[in-house]
Tab-separated table of C-alpha atoms and ligand atoms in Angstrom:
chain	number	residue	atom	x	y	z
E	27	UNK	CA	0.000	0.000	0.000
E	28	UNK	CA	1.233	4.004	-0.690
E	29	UNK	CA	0.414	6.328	1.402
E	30	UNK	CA	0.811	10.170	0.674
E	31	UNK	CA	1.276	12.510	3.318
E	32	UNK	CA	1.050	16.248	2.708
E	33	UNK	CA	1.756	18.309	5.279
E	34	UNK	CA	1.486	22.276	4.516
E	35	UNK	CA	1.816	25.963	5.651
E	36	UNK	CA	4.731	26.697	8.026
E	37	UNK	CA	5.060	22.980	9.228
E	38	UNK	CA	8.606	23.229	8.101
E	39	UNK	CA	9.251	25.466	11.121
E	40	UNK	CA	7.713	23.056	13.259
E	41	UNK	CA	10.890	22.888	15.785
E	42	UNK	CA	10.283	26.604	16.246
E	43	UNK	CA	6.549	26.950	17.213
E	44	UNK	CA	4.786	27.173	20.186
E	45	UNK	CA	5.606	23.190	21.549
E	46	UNK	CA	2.585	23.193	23.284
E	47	UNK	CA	0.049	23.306	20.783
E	48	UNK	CA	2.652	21.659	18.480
E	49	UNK	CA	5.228	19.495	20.588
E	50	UNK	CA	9.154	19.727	19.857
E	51	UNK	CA	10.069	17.739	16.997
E	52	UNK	CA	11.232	19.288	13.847
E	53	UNK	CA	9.333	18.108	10.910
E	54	UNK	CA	12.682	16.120	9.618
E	55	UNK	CA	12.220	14.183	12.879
E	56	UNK	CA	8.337	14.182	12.805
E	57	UNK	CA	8.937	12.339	8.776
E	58	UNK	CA	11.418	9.858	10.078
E	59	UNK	CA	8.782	8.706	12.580
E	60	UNK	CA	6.496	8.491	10.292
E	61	UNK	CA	8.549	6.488	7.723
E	62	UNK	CA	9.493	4.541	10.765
E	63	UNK	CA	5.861	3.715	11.458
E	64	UNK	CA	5.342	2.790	7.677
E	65	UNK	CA	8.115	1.045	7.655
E	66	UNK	CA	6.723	-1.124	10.470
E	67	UNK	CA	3.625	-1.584	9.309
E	68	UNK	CA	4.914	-2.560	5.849
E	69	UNK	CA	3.554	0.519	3.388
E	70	UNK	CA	4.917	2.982	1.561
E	71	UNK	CA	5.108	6.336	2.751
E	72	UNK	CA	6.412	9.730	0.556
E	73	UNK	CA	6.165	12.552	3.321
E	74	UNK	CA	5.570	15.998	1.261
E	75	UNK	CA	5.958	19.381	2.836
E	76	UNK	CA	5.073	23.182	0.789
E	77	UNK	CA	4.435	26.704	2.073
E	78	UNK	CA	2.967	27.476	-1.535
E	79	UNK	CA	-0.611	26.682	-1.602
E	80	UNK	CA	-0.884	26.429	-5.560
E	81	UNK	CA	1.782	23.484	-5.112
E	82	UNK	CA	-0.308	21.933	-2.570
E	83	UNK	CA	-3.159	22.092	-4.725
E	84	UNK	CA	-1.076	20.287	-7.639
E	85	UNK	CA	-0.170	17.556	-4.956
E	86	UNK	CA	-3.683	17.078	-4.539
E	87	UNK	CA	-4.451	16.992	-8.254
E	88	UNK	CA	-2.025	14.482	-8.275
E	89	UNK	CA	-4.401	12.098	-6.421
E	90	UNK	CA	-7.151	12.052	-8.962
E	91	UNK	CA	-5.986	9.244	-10.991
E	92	UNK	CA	-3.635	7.371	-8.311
E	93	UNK	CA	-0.278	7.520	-9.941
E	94	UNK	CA	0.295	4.496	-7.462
E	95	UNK	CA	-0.917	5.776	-4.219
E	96	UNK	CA	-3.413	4.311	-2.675
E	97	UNK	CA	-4.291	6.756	0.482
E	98	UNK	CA	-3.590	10.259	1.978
E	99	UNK	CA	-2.837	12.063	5.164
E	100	UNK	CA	-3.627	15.841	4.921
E	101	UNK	CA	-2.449	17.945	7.019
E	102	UNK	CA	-2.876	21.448	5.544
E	103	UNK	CA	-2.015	23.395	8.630
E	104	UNK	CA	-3.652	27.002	8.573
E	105	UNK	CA	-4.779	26.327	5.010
E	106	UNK	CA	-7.382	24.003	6.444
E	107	UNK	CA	-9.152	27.396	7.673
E	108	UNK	CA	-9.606	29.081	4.943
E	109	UNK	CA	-8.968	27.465	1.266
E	110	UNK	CA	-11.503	26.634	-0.526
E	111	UNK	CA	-9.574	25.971	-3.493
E	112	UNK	CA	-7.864	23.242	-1.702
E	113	UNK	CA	-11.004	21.565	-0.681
E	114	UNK	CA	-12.532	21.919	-4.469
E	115	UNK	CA	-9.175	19.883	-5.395
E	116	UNK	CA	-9.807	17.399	-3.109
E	117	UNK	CA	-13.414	17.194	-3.673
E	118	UNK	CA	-13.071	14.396	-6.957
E	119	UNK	CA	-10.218	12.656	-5.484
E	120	UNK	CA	-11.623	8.779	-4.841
E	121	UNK	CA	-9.085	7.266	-2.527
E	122	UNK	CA	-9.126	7.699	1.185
E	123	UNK	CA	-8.411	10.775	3.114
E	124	UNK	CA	-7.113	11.347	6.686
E	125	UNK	CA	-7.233	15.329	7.667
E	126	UNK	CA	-4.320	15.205	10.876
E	127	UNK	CA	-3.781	17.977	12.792
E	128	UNK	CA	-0.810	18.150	15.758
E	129	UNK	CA	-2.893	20.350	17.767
E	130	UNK	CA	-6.864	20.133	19.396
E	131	UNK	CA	-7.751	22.820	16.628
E	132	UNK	CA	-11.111	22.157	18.314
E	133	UNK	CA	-10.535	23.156	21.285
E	134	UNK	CA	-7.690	26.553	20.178
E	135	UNK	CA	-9.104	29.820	18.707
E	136	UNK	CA	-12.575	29.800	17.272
E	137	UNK	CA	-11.400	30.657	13.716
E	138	UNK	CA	-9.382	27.052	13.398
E	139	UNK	CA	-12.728	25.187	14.213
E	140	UNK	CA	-13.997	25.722	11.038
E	141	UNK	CA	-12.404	23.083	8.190
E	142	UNK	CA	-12.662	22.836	4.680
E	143	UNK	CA	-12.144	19.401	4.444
E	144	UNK	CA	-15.664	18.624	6.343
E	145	UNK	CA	-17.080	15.922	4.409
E	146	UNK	CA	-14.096	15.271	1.937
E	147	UNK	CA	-12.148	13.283	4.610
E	148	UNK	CA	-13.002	9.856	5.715
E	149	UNK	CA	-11.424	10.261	9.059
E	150	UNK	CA	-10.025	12.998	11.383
E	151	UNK	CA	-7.320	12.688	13.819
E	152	UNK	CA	-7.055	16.022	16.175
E	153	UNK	CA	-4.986	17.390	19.302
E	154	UNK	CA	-2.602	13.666	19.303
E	155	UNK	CA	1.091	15.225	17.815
E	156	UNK	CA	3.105	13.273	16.000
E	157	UNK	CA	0.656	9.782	17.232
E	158	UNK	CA	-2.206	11.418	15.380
E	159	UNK	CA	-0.264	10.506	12.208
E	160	UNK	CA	0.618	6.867	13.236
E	161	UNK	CA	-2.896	6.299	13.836
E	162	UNK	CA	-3.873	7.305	10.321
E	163	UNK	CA	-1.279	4.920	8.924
E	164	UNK	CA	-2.887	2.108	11.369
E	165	UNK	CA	-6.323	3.259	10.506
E	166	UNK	CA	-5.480	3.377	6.185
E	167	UNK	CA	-3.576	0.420	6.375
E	168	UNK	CA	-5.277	-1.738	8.849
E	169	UNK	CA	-1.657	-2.756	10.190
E	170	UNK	CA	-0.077	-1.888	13.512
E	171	UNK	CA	3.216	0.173	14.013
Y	30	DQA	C1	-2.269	22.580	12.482
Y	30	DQA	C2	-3.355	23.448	13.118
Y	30	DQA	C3	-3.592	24.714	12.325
Y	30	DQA	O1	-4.619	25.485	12.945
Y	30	DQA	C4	-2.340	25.541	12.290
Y	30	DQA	O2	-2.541	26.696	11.494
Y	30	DQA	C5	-1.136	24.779	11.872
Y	30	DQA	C6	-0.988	23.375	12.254
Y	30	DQA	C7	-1.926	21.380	13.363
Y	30	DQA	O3	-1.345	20.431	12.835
Y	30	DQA	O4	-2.201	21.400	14.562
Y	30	DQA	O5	-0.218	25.336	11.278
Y	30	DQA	O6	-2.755	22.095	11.241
């Protein structure tokens, strides 16, 4: 199984936001765990990271028709908020889709309860750090890590 996760919007700085909404790892270390956790459950994993939302938006495009992969964490960080052009490209895509957030984004600011991806993602991990993205491999693959 392949498993694409795209992670957007000022996660590359992860290391240097606030570690309690976020926790402390960098997002180098937060992809090796996550290839570590593929790796142990026996898929495939490409971890993806952009700060330019029209490249995100190609990523997603790139889902339509597969091109291999076979699920998708999303993880569009503030984008998630706000972009409705990222939810109309994810609207047609017909494989999976786990929306992972680091922090509660329930339970923060009113602004990031709202979510674009409301009834375009089959699942929804919130508010678990770096775990919330093992448990969407374990939930998309049906392994353990
Ligand atoms: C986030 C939550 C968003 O509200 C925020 O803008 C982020 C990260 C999370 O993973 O907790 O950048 O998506």
């Amino acid at each position: 199984m392949r498993i694409e996760v795209l992670n957007g919007v000022n996660l590359d700085v992860l290391g240097r936001r606030d570690p309690e909404q976020y926790g402390g790892l960098s997002i180098a270390e937060l992809e090796t765990r996550i290839y570590q956790w593929a790796l142990a459950i026996g898929c495939t994993v490409r971890c993806r990271q952009t700060n330019h939302e029209g490249e995100y938006v190609e990523w997603c495009h790139e889902l339509y028709d597969r091109g291999g992969v076979d699920a998708a964490i999303i993880n569009p960080a503030a984008w998630t908020h706000y972009s409705w052009a990222i939810r109309d490209a994810l609207e047609p895509v017909r494989i999976p889709l786990v929306e992972v957030h680091l922090s509660n984004v329930d339970e923060r600011e009113e602004w990031r309860r709202a979510s674009v991806l409301e009834g375009i993602c089959t699942h929804r991990i919130v508010g678990k750090g770096p775990d919330g993205y093992r448990e969407a491999l374990e939930y998309l693959s049906g392994g353990t890590a």
